[in-house]
Tab-separated table of C-alpha atoms and ligand atoms in Angstrom:
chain	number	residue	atom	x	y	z
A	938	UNK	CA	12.505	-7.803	52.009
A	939	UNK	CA	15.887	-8.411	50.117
A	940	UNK	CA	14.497	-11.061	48.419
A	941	UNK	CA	11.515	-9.134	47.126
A	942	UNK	CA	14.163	-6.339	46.051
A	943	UNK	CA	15.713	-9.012	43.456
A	944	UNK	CA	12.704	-10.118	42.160
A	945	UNK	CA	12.499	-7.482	38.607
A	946	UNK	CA	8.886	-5.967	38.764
A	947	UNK	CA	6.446	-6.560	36.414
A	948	UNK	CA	7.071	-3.396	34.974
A	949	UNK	CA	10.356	-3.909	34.644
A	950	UNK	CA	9.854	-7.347	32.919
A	951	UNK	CA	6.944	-5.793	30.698
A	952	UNK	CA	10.150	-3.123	29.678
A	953	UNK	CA	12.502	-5.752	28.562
A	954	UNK	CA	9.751	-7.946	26.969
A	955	UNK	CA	9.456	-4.092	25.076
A	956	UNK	CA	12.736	-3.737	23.934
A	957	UNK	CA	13.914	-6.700	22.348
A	958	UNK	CA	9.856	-7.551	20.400
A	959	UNK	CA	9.964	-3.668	19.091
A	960	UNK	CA	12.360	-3.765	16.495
A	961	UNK	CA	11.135	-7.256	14.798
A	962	UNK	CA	7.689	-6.176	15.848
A	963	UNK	CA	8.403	-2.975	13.838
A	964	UNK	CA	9.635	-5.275	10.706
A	965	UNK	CA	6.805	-7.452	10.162
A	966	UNK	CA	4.522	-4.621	10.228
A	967	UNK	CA	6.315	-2.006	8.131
A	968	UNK	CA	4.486	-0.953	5.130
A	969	UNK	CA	5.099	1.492	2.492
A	970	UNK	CA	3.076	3.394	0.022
A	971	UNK	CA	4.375	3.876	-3.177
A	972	UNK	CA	3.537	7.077	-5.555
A	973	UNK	CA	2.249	5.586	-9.254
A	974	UNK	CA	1.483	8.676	-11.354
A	975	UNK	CA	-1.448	8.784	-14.330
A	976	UNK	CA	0.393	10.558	-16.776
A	977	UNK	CA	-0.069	11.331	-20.626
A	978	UNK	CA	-2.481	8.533	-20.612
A	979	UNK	CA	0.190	5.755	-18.728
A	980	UNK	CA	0.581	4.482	-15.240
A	981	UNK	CA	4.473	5.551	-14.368
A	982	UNK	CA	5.595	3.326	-13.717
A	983	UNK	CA	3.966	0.960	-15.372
A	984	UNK	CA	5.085	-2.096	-13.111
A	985	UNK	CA	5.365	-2.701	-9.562
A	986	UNK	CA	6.142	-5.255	-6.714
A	987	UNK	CA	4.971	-4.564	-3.344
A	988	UNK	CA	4.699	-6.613	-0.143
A	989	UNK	CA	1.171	-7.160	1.470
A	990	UNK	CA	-0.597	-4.533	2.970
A	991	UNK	CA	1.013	-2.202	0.981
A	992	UNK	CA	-0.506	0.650	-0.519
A	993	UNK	CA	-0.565	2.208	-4.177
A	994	UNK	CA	-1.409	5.819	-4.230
A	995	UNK	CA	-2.567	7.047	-7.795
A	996	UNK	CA	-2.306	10.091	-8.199
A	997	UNK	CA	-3.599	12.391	-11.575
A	998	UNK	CA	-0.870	14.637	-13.208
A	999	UNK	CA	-2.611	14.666	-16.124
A	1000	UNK	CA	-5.173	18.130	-16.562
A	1001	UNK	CA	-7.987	15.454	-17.770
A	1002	UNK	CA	-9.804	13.072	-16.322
A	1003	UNK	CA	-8.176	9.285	-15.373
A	1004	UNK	CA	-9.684	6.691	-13.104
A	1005	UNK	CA	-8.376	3.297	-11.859
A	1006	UNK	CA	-9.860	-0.274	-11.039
A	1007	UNK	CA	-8.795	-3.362	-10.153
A	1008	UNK	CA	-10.986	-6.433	-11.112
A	1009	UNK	CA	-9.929	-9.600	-9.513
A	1010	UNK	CA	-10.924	-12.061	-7.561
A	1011	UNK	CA	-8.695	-10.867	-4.269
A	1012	UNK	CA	-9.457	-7.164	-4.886
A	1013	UNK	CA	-12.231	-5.261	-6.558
A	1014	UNK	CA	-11.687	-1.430	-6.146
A	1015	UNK	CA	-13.336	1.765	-8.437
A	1016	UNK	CA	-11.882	4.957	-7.968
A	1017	UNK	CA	-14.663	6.836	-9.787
A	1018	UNK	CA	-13.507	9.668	-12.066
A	1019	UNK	CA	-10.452	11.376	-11.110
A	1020	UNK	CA	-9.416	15.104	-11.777
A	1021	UNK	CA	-6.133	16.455	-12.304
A	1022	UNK	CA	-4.422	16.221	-8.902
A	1023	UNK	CA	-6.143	13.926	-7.354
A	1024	UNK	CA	-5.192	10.935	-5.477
A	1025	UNK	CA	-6.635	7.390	-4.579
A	1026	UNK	CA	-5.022	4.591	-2.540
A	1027	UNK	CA	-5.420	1.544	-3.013
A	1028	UNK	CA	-4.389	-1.651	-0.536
A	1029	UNK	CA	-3.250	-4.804	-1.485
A	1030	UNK	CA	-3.272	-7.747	1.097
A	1031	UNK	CA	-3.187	-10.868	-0.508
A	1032	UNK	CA	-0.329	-11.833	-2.682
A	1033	UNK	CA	-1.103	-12.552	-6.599
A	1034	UNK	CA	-0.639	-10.242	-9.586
A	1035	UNK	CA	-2.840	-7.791	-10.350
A	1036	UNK	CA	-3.729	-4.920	-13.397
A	1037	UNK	CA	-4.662	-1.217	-12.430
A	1038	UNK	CA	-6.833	-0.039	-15.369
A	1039	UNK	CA	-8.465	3.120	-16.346
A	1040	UNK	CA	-11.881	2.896	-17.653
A	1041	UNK	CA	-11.516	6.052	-19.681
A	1042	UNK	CA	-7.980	4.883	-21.509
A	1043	UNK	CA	-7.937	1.248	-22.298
A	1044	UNK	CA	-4.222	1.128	-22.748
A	1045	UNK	CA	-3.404	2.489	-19.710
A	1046	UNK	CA	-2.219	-0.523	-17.611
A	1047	UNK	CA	-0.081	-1.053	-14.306
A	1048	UNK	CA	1.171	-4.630	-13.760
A	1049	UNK	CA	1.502	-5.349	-9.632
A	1050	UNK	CA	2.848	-7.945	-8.363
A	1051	UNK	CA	2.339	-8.641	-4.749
A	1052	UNK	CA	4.885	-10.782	-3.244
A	1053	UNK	CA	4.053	-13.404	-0.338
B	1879	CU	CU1	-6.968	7.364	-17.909
């Protein structure tokens, strides 16, 4: 019996198998989402670098209509027409560099840059 009492349980080994993977588990899967705003016909800002699986949420805080799309071989994405207020996120997994547009304002360009 007192040998069986020294043994740690599974539980208890599943516990301290817990506590020291959570915090690096918690590290390599942290991801953020970053606010870009469409405003007076720019992306502010107009550059960003994010990690992968980070997410770009566009939002419109302009009282006419923006969109955004990204055309590239990693990521396609079409946000459709956006009104004023309204937000779209957008993922990016693989590293690379990529341009937001808007296919109602040509100039309107956000450079990303998606670091391995
Ligand atoms: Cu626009």
């Amino acid at each position: 019996m007192s040998r069986q009492r020294k043994a740690p349980s599974t539980l208890t080994k599943a516990l301290i198998i817990s506590l020291i993977a959570f915090p690096a588990g918690v590290m390599a899967q942290s991801s953020s989402v970053v606010m870009i705003s469409q405003k007076k016909r720019t992306y502010a800002p107009g550059a960003v670098t994010i990690k992968p699986g980070d997410t770009l949420r566009v939002i419109n805080d302009d009282i006419f209509l923006h969109h955004a799309f990204v055309d590239s071989e990693a990521l396609r994405f079409d946000s459709g027409s956006m009104e004023e207020g309204e937000t779209r996120d957008i993922q990016f997994d693989a590293p690379g560099r990529y341009e937001v547009r808007c296919a109602i304002h040509p100039k309107m360009k956000l450079d990303v840059t998606v670091t391995p």
